[in-house]
Each structure stands twice: as structure tokens, then as C-alpha cells.
Amino acid sequence: MPERQSQAPTEKMALVIMGVSGCGKSSAGEAIARQLNWELIEGDSYHSPESVTKMQAGIALTDEDREGWLERLAQRLAQASSAHGLVLTCSALKRKYRDRLRAAQSLGFVFLELDYDTALERVQSRAQHFFSPHLVANQFATLEDPRQESDVLTIDATRPFNAIAQQVQQWLLATTARTAQEPDHESQQQG
């Protein structure tokens, strides 16, 4: 899968590492947080006990199930600053979920793109994870493609995690450089 880079509008202070279950969000997030020296937030740890029980039973979460979870994640993202960057792992499958998280300023998304067969194989091999392999098909059915959104970097999820982390760092540096070169529209209007 080719890597695609979309234009990011501002310097990032937080990133959401997103994609279907099995794409490697936790491992990639860990590598990215280490590369950037930012704090890693494991989104799964913010699910309610009821939601975890549902997923263990192979029952897909509803939008209502996710409301409190997304609120808790948005509150954590709001704590990001230029002195304290955050990397959040979160499936963020629907546009409205991503928009809820975008309440935090200076947020970017890293979409780890993966095909169904590879995702299913990876989920089936995770003995200690609460997520049921029966839900992988639901993840793909729920996924709303984020690649046309302006603050998303898409990366092939089968790449080595260190290579993913390096690409993310390059994207952030390019975004910062691009932002620094953009004219200040407000001062142009006043002048």
C-alpha cells in the first residue's frame, strides 16, 4: 500500500494513532512516542468495564457505548502542550469520532492502513487481548476512510514500527516547516 500524506494545517502537539484492530496501534504508538519523546496514552484503557465485557463477548460497541470513552480521550488530548506532546492509540473509525477528538487543538491522525486478512490474522494471534476476532469484520464495515481529511498521514501498517515512527517524525517536521512559511493572513488583512 502506498503511503499518502495529506497537508496538515498546524504544528501538532498530539497525535491519534488510528485504524482497525490488529493494525498495530499500540506498538506503533509506543515507537512514535519514544521517537518524539511524548507521552503514550493507550486508548483501550479508557473503555468502561461494560464496553470491555461486550467486546470480550464479541459484541460490537454502539455509538452510545463510545460517547463516554471519546469524552475521556478528548479530555486527555486537551492536556497536550508544546512542552508535553501526547500520542493516543484509538481506533477512531468514524469521522464523527475523529471530529470529537479534534476538539483538542493541534491534533493530527496517523492512519495505519491494513487489509482484512492481515488484521484478522493479527487479532487471532493475540491471546491476552480482550478484543474478539469476531469483531474484525465489523471494524472494516465501520471504518470511514480518513485519507481525504486534511490532518491525516496514512502509512502501510505492515512497515516496521521504527520506520513508521521515523515517517511520522518527518511528517511533523514538514508540517512545522510548512506552517512557519505560511503568510500571516491577519497581518496581511491589516496591512
mmCIF file of C-alpha atoms in Angstrom:
data_model
loop_
_atom_site.group_PDB
_atom_site.id
_atom_site.type_symbol
_atom_site.label_atom_id
_atom_site.label_comp_id
_atom_site.label_asym_id
_atom_site.label_seq_id
_atom_site.Cartn_x
_atom_site.Cartn_y
_atom_site.Cartn_z
ATOM 1 C CA MET A 1 0.000 0.000 0.000
ATOM 2 C CA PRO A 2 1.471 3.363 -0.927
ATOM 3 C CA GLU A 3 1.941 5.948 1.759
ATOM 4 C CA ARG A 4 -0.109 9.075 1.360
ATOM 5 C CA GLN A 5 0.466 12.335 3.088
ATOM 6 C CA SER A 6 -2.186 14.993 3.418
ATOM 7 C CA GLN A 7 -1.499 18.578 4.262
ATOM 8 C CA ALA A 8 -1.654 19.255 7.980
ATOM 9 C CA PRO A 9 -2.807 22.759 8.888
ATOM 10 C CA THR A 10 -0.873 23.473 12.083
ATOM 11 C CA GLU A 11 2.005 22.341 14.236
ATOM 12 C CA LYS A 12 0.926 19.218 16.138
ATOM 13 C CA MET A 13 1.078 18.748 19.887
ATOM 14 C CA ALA A 14 -0.896 15.485 19.912
ATOM 15 C CA LEU A 15 -1.354 12.534 17.595
ATOM 16 C CA VAL A 16 -4.005 9.837 17.371
ATOM 17 C CA ILE A 17 -2.679 6.542 16.036
ATOM 18 C CA MET A 18 -5.778 5.062 14.425
ATOM 19 C CA GLY A 19 -7.054 2.115 12.419
ATOM 20 C CA VAL A 20 -8.821 -1.200 12.724
ATOM 21 C CA SER A 21 -7.996 -3.692 15.437
ATOM 22 C CA GLY A 22 -4.813 -5.546 14.596
ATOM 23 C CA CYS A 23 -3.186 -2.701 12.654
ATOM 24 C CA GLY A 24 -0.546 -2.232 15.351
ATOM 25 C CA LYS A 25 -1.745 0.961 17.056
ATOM 26 C CA SER A 26 -0.198 0.098 20.415
ATOM 27 C CA SER A 27 3.190 -0.981 19.073
ATOM 28 C CA ALA A 28 3.386 1.863 16.552
ATOM 29 C CA GLY A 29 2.175 4.335 19.181
ATOM 30 C CA GLU A 30 4.897 3.191 21.547
ATOM 31 C CA ALA A 31 7.575 3.602 18.853
ATOM 32 C CA ILE A 32 6.222 7.032 17.867
ATOM 33 C CA ALA A 33 6.028 8.254 21.475
ATOM 34 C CA ARG A 34 9.605 7.087 22.071
ATOM 35 C CA GLN A 35 10.828 8.761 18.834
ATOM 36 C CA LEU A 36 9.138 12.067 19.726
ATOM 37 C CA ASN A 37 9.720 11.846 23.490
ATOM 38 C CA TRP A 38 5.973 12.303 24.005
ATOM 39 C CA GLU A 39 3.632 10.582 26.458
ATOM 40 C CA LEU A 40 1.797 7.479 25.222
ATOM 41 C CA ILE A 41 -1.884 7.120 26.096
ATOM 42 C CA GLU A 42 -3.387 3.689 25.484
ATOM 43 C CA GLY A 43 -6.962 4.440 24.412
ATOM 44 C CA ASP A 44 -8.229 0.951 25.261
ATOM 45 C CA SER A 45 -7.544 1.591 28.957
ATOM 46 C CA TYR A 46 -10.221 4.320 28.903
ATOM 47 C CA HIS A 47 -13.081 1.978 27.909
ATOM 48 C CA SER A 48 -15.728 1.363 30.559
ATOM 49 C CA PRO A 49 -15.802 -2.115 32.140
ATOM 50 C CA GLU A 50 -19.165 -2.677 30.429
ATOM 51 C CA SER A 51 -17.670 -1.961 26.996
ATOM 52 C CA VAL A 52 -14.732 -4.298 27.637
ATOM 53 C CA THR A 53 -17.167 -7.050 28.632
ATOM 54 C CA LYS A 54 -19.167 -6.512 25.436
ATOM 55 C CA MET A 55 -16.060 -6.694 23.247
ATOM 56 C CA GLN A 56 -14.834 -9.830 25.021
ATOM 57 C CA ALA A 57 -18.197 -11.414 24.205
ATOM 58 C CA GLY A 58 -17.837 -10.452 20.524
ATOM 59 C CA ILE A 59 -20.494 -7.714 20.721
ATOM 60 C CA ALA A 60 -19.712 -4.561 18.746
ATOM 61 C CA LEU A 61 -19.883 -1.273 20.617
ATOM 62 C CA THR A 62 -22.550 1.253 19.690
ATOM 63 C CA ASP A 63 -22.021 4.982 19.278
ATOM 64 C CA GLU A 64 -23.695 5.357 22.682
ATOM 65 C CA ASP A 65 -21.148 2.965 24.228
ATOM 66 C CA ARG A 66 -18.352 5.106 22.819
ATOM 67 C CA GLU A 67 -19.643 8.517 23.985
ATOM 68 C CA GLY A 68 -18.077 8.499 27.448
ATOM 69 C CA TRP A 69 -14.916 6.877 26.106
ATOM 70 C CA LEU A 70 -14.441 9.557 23.441
ATOM 71 C CA GLU A 71 -15.137 12.266 26.026
ATOM 72 C CA ARG A 72 -12.436 10.869 28.332
ATOM 73 C CA LEU A 73 -9.983 10.663 25.428
ATOM 74 C CA ALA A 74 -10.760 14.218 24.275
ATOM 75 C CA GLN A 75 -10.127 15.469 27.824
ATOM 76 C CA ARG A 76 -6.722 13.766 27.856
ATOM 77 C CA LEU A 77 -5.823 15.194 24.428
ATOM 78 C CA ALA A 78 -6.755 18.670 25.656
ATOM 79 C CA GLN A 79 -3.859 18.360 28.132
ATOM 80 C CA ALA A 80 -1.290 18.351 25.311
ATOM 81 C CA SER A 81 1.020 21.329 25.041
ATOM 82 C CA SER A 82 4.149 22.291 23.170
ATOM 83 C CA ALA A 83 6.091 21.204 26.259
ATOM 84 C CA HIS A 84 4.135 17.943 26.686
ATOM 85 C CA GLY A 85 3.128 16.134 23.475
ATOM 86 C CA LEU A 86 0.714 13.217 23.564
ATOM 87 C CA VAL A 87 0.349 10.092 21.421
ATOM 88 C CA LEU A 88 -3.055 8.405 21.752
ATOM 89 C CA THR A 89 -3.914 4.975 20.390
ATOM 90 C CA CYS A 90 -7.567 4.927 19.344
ATOM 91 C CA SER A 91 -9.417 3.186 16.518
ATOM 92 C CA ALA A 92 -11.249 6.442 15.588
ATOM 93 C CA LEU A 93 -13.057 4.553 12.833
ATOM 94 C CA LYS A 94 -15.796 7.089 12.086
ATOM 95 C CA ARG A 95 -15.414 10.704 11.030
ATOM 96 C CA LYS A 96 -17.644 11.848 13.894
ATOM 97 C CA TYR A 97 -15.330 10.106 16.388
ATOM 98 C CA ARG A 98 -12.324 11.860 14.888
ATOM 99 C CA ASP A 99 -14.190 15.168 14.897
ATOM 100 C CA ARG A 100 -14.968 14.683 18.596
ATOM 101 C CA LEU A 101 -11.268 14.187 19.288
ATOM 102 C CA ARG A 102 -10.420 17.215 17.137
ATOM 103 C CA ALA A 103 -11.822 19.430 19.873
ATOM 104 C CA ALA A 104 -8.215 19.291 21.054
ATOM 105 C CA GLN A 105 -6.178 21.839 19.138
ATOM 106 C CA SER A 106 -3.098 20.948 17.107
ATOM 107 C CA LEU A 107 -4.125 17.318 16.647
ATOM 108 C CA GLY A 108 -3.009 15.027 13.839
ATOM 109 C CA PHE A 109 -4.004 11.487 12.906
ATOM 110 C CA VAL A 110 -1.794 8.641 11.758
ATOM 111 C CA PHE A 111 -3.933 6.093 9.902
ATOM 112 C CA LEU A 112 -2.332 2.647 9.939
ATOM 113 C CA GLU A 113 -3.800 1.077 6.811
ATOM 114 C CA LEU A 114 -4.144 -2.717 6.784
ATOM 115 C CA ASP A 115 -6.086 -5.299 4.781
ATOM 116 C CA TYR A 116 -8.760 -7.526 6.335
ATOM 117 C CA ASP A 117 -6.874 -10.850 6.165
ATOM 118 C CA THR A 118 -3.773 -9.458 7.874
ATOM 119 C CA ALA A 119 -5.871 -7.735 10.555
ATOM 120 C CA LEU A 120 -7.783 -10.953 11.284
ATOM 121 C CA GLU A 121 -4.575 -12.987 11.460
ATOM 122 C CA ARG A 122 -3.004 -10.499 13.874
ATOM 123 C CA VAL A 123 -6.084 -10.337 16.137
ATOM 124 C CA GLN A 124 -6.343 -14.138 16.232
ATOM 125 C CA SER A 125 -2.708 -14.358 17.375
ATOM 126 C CA ARG A 126 -3.256 -12.036 20.383
ATOM 127 C CA ALA A 127 -4.090 -14.367 23.240
ATOM 128 C CA GLN A 128 -4.065 -11.754 26.019
ATOM 129 C CA HIS A 129 -6.157 -9.021 24.342
ATOM 130 C CA PHE A 130 -9.850 -8.552 25.176
ATOM 131 C CA PHE A 131 -10.894 -7.824 21.580
ATOM 132 C CA SER A 132 -12.713 -10.746 19.944
ATOM 133 C CA PRO A 133 -11.572 -11.790 16.438
ATOM 134 C CA HIS A 134 -15.279 -11.964 15.527
ATOM 135 C CA LEU A 135 -15.370 -8.153 15.562
ATOM 136 C CA VAL A 136 -12.727 -7.585 12.867
ATOM 137 C CA ALA A 137 -15.304 -7.621 10.048
ATOM 138 C CA ASN A 138 -17.364 -5.057 11.977
ATOM 139 C CA GLN A 139 -14.295 -2.825 12.262
ATOM 140 C CA PHE A 140 -13.871 -2.783 8.477
ATOM 141 C CA ALA A 141 -17.605 -2.183 7.961
ATOM 142 C CA THR A 142 -17.488 0.746 10.406
ATOM 143 C CA LEU A 143 -14.285 2.355 9.072
ATOM 144 C CA GLU A 144 -14.908 5.656 7.296
ATOM 145 C CA ASP A 145 -11.834 6.338 5.160
ATOM 146 C CA PRO A 146 -9.897 9.250 6.727
ATOM 147 C CA ARG A 147 -7.450 9.759 3.864
ATOM 148 C CA GLN A 148 -9.190 12.832 2.437
ATOM 149 C CA GLU A 149 -9.131 14.667 5.769
ATOM 150 C CA SER A 150 -6.550 17.435 5.982
ATOM 151 C CA ASP A 151 -4.724 16.322 9.125
ATOM 152 C CA VAL A 152 -4.132 12.631 8.374
ATOM 153 C CA LEU A 153 -0.959 10.773 7.476
ATOM 154 C CA THR A 154 -1.641 7.304 6.016
ATOM 155 C CA ILE A 155 1.024 4.642 6.463
ATOM 156 C CA ASP A 156 1.144 0.965 5.498
ATOM 157 C CA ALA A 157 0.659 -0.858 8.813
ATOM 158 C CA THR A 158 2.931 -3.722 7.756
ATOM 159 C CA ARG A 159 6.017 -1.484 7.845
ATOM 160 C CA PRO A 160 8.447 -1.882 10.765
ATOM 161 C CA PHE A 161 7.377 0.205 13.757
ATOM 162 C CA ASN A 162 10.621 2.179 13.864
ATOM 163 C CA ALA A 163 10.161 3.099 10.189
ATOM 164 C CA ILE A 164 6.597 4.209 10.960
ATOM 165 C CA ALA A 165 7.865 6.347 13.844
ATOM 166 C CA GLN A 166 10.510 7.958 11.637
ATOM 167 C CA GLN A 167 7.961 8.747 8.928
ATOM 168 C CA VAL A 168 5.659 10.346 11.495
ATOM 169 C CA GLN A 169 8.507 12.483 12.812
ATOM 170 C CA GLN A 170 9.348 13.597 9.249
ATOM 171 C CA TRP A 171 5.680 14.479 8.645
ATOM 172 C CA LEU A 172 5.576 16.550 11.835
ATOM 173 C CA LEU A 173 8.798 18.360 10.905
ATOM 174 C CA ALA A 174 7.470 19.075 7.409
ATOM 175 C CA THR A 175 4.190 20.308 8.891
ATOM 176 C CA THR A 176 6.008 22.629 11.270
ATOM 177 C CA ALA A 177 8.201 23.984 8.469
ATOM 178 C CA ARG A 178 5.167 24.499 6.205
ATOM 179 C CA THR A 179 3.282 26.307 8.979
ATOM 180 C CA ALA A 180 6.269 28.588 9.622
ATOM 181 C CA GLN A 181 6.397 29.532 5.932
ATOM 182 C CA GLU A 182 2.676 30.315 5.594
ATOM 183 C CA PRO A 183 1.910 34.042 5.500
ATOM 184 C CA ASP A 184 0.132 35.513 8.474
ATOM 185 C CA HIS A 185 -3.302 36.198 6.968
ATOM 186 C CA GLU A 186 -4.338 38.504 9.801
ATOM 187 C CA SER A 187 -1.350 40.828 9.378
ATOM 188 C CA GLN A 188 -1.912 40.839 5.597
ATOM 189 C CA GLN A 189 -5.515 41.948 6.083
ATOM 190 C CA GLN A 190 -4.482 44.732 8.462
ATOM 191 C CA GLY A 191 -1.713 45.966 6.166
#
